[in-house]
Coordinates of C-alpha atoms in Angstrom, one line a residue:
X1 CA 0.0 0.0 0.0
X2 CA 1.6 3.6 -0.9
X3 CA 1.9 6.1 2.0
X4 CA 0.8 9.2 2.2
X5 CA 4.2 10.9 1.5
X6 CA 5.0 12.2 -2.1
X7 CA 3.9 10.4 -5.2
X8 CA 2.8 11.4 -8.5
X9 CA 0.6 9.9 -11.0
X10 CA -0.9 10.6 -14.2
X11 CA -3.3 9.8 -17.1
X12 CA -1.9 9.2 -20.5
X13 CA -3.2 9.1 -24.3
X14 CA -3.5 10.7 -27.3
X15 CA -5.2 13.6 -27.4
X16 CA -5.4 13.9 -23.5
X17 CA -5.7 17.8 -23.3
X18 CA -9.4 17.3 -22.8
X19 CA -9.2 14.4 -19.9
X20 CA -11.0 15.0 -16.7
X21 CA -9.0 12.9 -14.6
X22 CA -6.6 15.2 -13.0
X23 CA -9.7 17.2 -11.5
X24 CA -11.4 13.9 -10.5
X25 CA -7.6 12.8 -8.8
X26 CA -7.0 16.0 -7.3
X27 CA -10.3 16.7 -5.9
X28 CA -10.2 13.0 -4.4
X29 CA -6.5 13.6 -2.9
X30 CA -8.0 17.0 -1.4
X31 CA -10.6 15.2 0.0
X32 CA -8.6 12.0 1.5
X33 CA -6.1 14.8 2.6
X34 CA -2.7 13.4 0.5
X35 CA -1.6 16.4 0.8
X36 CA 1.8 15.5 -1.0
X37 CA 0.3 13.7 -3.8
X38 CA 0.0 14.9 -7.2
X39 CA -2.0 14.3 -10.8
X40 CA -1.0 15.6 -14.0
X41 CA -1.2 14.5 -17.7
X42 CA 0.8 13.5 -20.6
X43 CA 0.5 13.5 -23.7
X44 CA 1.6 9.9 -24.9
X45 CA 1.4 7.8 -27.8
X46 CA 1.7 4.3 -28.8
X47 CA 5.2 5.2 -30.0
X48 CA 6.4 7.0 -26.8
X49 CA 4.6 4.3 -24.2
X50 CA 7.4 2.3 -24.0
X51 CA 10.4 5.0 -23.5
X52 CA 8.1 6.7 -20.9
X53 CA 7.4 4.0 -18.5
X54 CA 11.0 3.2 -18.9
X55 CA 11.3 6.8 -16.9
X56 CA 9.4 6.8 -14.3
X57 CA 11.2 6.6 -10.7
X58 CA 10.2 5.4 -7.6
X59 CA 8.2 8.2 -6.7
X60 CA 5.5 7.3 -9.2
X61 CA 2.3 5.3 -7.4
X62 CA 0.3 4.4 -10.7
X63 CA -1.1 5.7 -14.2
X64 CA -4.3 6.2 -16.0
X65 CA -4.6 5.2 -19.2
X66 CA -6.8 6.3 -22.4
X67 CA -7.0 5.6 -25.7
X68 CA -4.7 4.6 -27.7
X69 CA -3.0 3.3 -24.6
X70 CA -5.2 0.8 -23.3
X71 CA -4.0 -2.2 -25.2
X72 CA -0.2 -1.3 -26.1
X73 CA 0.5 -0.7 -22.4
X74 CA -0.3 -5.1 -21.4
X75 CA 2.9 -6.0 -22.5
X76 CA 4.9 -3.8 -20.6
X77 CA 3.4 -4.9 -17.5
X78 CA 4.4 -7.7 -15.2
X79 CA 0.6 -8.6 -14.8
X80 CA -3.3 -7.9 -15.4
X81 CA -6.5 -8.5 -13.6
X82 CA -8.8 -11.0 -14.8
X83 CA -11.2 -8.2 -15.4
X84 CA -8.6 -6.4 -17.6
X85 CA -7.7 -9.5 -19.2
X86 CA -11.4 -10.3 -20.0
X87 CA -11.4 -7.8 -22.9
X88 CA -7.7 -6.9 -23.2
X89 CA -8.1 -3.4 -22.0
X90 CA -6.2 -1.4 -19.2
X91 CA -7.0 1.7 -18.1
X92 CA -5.3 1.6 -14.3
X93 CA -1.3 0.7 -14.0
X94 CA -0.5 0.6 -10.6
X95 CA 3.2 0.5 -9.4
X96 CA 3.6 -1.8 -6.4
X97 CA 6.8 -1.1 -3.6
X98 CA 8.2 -4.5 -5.2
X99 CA 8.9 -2.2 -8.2
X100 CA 5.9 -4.4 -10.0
X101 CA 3.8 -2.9 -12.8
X102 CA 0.3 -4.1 -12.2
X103 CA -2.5 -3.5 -14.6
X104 CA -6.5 -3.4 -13.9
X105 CA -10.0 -2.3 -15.6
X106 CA -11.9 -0.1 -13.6
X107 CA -14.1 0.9 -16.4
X108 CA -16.2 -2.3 -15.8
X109 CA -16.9 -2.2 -12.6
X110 CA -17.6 1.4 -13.0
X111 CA -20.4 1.0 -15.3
X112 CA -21.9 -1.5 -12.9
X113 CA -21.4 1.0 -10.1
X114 CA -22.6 3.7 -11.8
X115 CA -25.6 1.6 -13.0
X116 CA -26.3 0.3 -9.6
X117 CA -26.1 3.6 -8.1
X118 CA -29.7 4.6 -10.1
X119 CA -30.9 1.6 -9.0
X120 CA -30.1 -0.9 -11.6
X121 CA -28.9 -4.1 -10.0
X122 CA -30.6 -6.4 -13.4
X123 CA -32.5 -6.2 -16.4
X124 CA -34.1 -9.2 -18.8
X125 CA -32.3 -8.2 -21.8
X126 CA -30.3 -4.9 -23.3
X127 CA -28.9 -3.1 -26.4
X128 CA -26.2 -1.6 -27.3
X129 CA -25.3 1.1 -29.9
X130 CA -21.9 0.6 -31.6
X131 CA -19.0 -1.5 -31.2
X132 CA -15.7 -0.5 -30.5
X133 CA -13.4 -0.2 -27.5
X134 CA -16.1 1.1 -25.1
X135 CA -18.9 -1.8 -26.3
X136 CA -16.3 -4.6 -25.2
X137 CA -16.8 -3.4 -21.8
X138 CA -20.4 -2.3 -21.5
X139 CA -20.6 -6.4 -22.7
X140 CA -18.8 -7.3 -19.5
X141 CA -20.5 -5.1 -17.6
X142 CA -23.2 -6.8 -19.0
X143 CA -22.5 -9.7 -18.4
X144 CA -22.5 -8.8 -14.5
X145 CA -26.3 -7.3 -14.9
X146 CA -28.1 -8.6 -17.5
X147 CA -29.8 -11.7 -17.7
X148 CA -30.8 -12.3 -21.3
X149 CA -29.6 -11.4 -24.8
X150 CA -27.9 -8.1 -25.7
X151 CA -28.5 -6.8 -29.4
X152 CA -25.3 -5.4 -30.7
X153 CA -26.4 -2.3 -33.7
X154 CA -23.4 -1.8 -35.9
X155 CA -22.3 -0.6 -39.2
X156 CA -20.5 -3.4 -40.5
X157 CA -20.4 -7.4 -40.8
X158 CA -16.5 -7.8 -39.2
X159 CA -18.0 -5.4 -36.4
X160 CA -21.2 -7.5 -35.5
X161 CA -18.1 -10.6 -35.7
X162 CA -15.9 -9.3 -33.2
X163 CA -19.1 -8.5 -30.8
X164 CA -20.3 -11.6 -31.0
X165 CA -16.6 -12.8 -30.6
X166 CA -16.5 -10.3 -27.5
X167 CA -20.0 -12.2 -26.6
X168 CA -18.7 -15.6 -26.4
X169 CA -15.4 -14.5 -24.5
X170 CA -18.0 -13.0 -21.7
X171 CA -20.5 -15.4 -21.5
X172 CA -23.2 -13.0 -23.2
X173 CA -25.7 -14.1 -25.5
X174 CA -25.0 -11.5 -28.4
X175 CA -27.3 -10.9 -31.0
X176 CA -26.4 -8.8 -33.9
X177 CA -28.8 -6.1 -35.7
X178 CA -27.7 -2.9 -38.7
X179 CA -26.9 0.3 -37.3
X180 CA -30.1 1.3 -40.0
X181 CA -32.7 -0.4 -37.4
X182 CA -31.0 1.9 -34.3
X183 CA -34.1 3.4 -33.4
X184 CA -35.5 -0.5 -32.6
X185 CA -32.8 -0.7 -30.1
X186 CA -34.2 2.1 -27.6
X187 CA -37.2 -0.4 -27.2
X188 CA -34.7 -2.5 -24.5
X189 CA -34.8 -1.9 -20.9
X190 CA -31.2 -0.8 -20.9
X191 CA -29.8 0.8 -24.0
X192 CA -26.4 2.2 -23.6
X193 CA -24.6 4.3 -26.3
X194 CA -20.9 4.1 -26.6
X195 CA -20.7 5.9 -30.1
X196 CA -18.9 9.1 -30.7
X197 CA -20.5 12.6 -29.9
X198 CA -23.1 13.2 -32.5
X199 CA -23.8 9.5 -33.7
X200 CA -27.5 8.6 -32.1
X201 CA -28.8 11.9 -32.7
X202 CA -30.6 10.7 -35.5
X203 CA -32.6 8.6 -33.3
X204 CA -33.5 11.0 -30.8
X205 CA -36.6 11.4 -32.0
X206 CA -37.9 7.7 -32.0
X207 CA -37.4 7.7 -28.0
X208 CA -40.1 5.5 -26.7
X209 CA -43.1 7.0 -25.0
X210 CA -41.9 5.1 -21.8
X211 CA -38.6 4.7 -22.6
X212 CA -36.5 2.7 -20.1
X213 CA -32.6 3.0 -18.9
X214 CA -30.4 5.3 -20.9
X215 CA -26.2 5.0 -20.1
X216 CA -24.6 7.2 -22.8
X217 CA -20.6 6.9 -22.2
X218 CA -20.3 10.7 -23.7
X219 CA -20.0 13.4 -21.1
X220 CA -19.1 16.1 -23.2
X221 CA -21.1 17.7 -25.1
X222 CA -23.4 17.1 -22.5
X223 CA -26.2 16.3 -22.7
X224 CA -26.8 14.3 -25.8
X225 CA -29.3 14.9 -28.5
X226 CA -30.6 11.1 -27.3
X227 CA -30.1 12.0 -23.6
X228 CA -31.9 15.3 -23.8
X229 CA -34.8 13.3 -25.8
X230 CA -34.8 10.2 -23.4
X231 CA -35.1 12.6 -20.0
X232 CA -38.1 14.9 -21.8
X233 CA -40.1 11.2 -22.2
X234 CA -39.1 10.5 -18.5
X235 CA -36.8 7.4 -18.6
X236 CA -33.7 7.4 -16.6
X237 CA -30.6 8.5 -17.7
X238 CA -26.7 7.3 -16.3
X239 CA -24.4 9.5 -18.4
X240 CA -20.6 9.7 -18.9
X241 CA -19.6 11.6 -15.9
X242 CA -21.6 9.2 -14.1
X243 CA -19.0 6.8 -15.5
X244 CA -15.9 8.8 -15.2
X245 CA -16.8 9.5 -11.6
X246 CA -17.0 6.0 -10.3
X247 CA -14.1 4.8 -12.5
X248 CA -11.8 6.5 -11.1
X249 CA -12.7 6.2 -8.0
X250 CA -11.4 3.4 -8.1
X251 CA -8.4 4.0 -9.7
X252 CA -7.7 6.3 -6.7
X253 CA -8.6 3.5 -4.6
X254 CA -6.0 1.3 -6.2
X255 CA -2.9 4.0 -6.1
X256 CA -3.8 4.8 -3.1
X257 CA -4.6 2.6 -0.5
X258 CA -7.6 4.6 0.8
X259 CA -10.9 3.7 1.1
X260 CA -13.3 4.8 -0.1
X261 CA -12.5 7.7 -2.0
X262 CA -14.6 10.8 -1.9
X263 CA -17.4 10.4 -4.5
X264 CA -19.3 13.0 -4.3
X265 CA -16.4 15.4 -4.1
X266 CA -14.8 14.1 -7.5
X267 CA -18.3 14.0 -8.8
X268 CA -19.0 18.1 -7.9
X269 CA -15.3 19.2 -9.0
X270 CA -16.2 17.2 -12.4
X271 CA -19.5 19.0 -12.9
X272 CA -17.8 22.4 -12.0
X273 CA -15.0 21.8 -14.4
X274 CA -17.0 20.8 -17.9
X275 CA -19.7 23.8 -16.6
X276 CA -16.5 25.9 -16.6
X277 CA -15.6 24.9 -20.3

């Protein structure tokens, strides 16, 4: 477990200028009272990974990690949670007093956190709206809450392949339908959109009369043509921050060693900094 004396840490990607984290860090260490502790960010490429965890010194307690990092940073790790290694995906490195590079997922059990904190514990069946990075994990979040099948929407054949691949891996009954029939998909109990900002608007308008759940991954711009439409028929919406929040939560958990970290402060210093932008 890290002390509370002097350590840094940092997210890294490509772009990472717009990254959240170092508020969502810093307001946690403000709030846990690491006084000596510090968050910044790096801009870091697939290209540069290697050279700069080479440079990190002693002082460094762990790393956040965004795309395009989230794969090419497994092999320069000694290990990886099963939850990480479920979809091949890291977005927490933590670096143990053994000099150990551990690597973990926290943006599975953050979706089933921040699902769970509006009261979703399990549905019958879902949908999802794309099928890229993000999707892999809403799958095994999935997997974790829902109980039936889980329609995939997507724009191409090799896409609806790897989710059904992604399916089998997880133990999730996948089923496969055209991006064209998107608007069918917001008939599920628990839809959640992991496409980039602008892609459902053009289904905003078929929102159910009662719709159900709504977890859209985006958080900024915010909120989504989809979410905006879903809340005006008066279904639920989890959004991105939502997400974000409880993430890294646990990524501060992990660096750390305190528990828990300060939710609702890393939730209100979120809020305040994309109101702010």
């Amino acid at each position: 477990m890290p002390s509370a004396d002097a350590h840094r840490a940092a997210v890294l990607g490509s772009p990472i200028a717009h990254s959240l984290s170092p508020v969502l860090h810093r307001a946690a260490y403000a709030g846990l009272g690491l006084d000596g502790w510090s968050y910044d960010r790096f801009e870091v490429d697939e290209e540069a990974l290697p050279g700069f965890i080479e440079g990190l010194d002693r002082s460094w307690a762990g790393l956040s990690l965004t795309m395009p990092l989230k794969r090419a940073i497994i092999p320069l790790l000694d290990e990886i949670s099963p939850t990480a290694a479920s979809v091949e995906a890291v977005n927490t490195v933590v670096f143990t007093e053994d000099g150990r590079r551990t690597g973990d997922n926290t943006d599975i059990p953050g979706m089933v956190a921040a699902l769970r904190e509006r009261g979703v514990e399990k549905v019958e069946s879902a949908a999802v709206l794309g099928a890229g990075a993000t999707a892999s994990s809403a799958l095994a979040a999935l997997a974790v809450i829902c109980a039936g099948p889980v329609t995939a929407y997507v724009r191409s054949r090799e896409r609806g392949d790897e989710m059904r691949g992604w399916g089998r891996r997880l133990g999730v009954d996948v089923r496969v339908a055209d991006w064209a029939e998107g608007a069918r998909a917001l008939e599920a109990p628990l839809v959640i959109a992991t496409t980039p900002a602008g892609t459902t608007d053009s289904v905003a308008a078929d929102v159910p009369q009662n719709p159900g759940i709504l977890f859209d991954v985006l958080y900024e711009p915010w909120p989504t043509a989809l979410a905006s439409a879903w809340s005006a028929r008066g279904g639920a919406v989890v959004g991105g921050l939502d997400l974000l929040v409880h993430q890294a939560m646990l990524q501060v958990e992990q660096m750390t060693g305190r528990r828990p970290a300060p939710l609702a402060a890393m939730r209100q210093a979120g809020e305040a900094a994309l109101a702010a932008r």
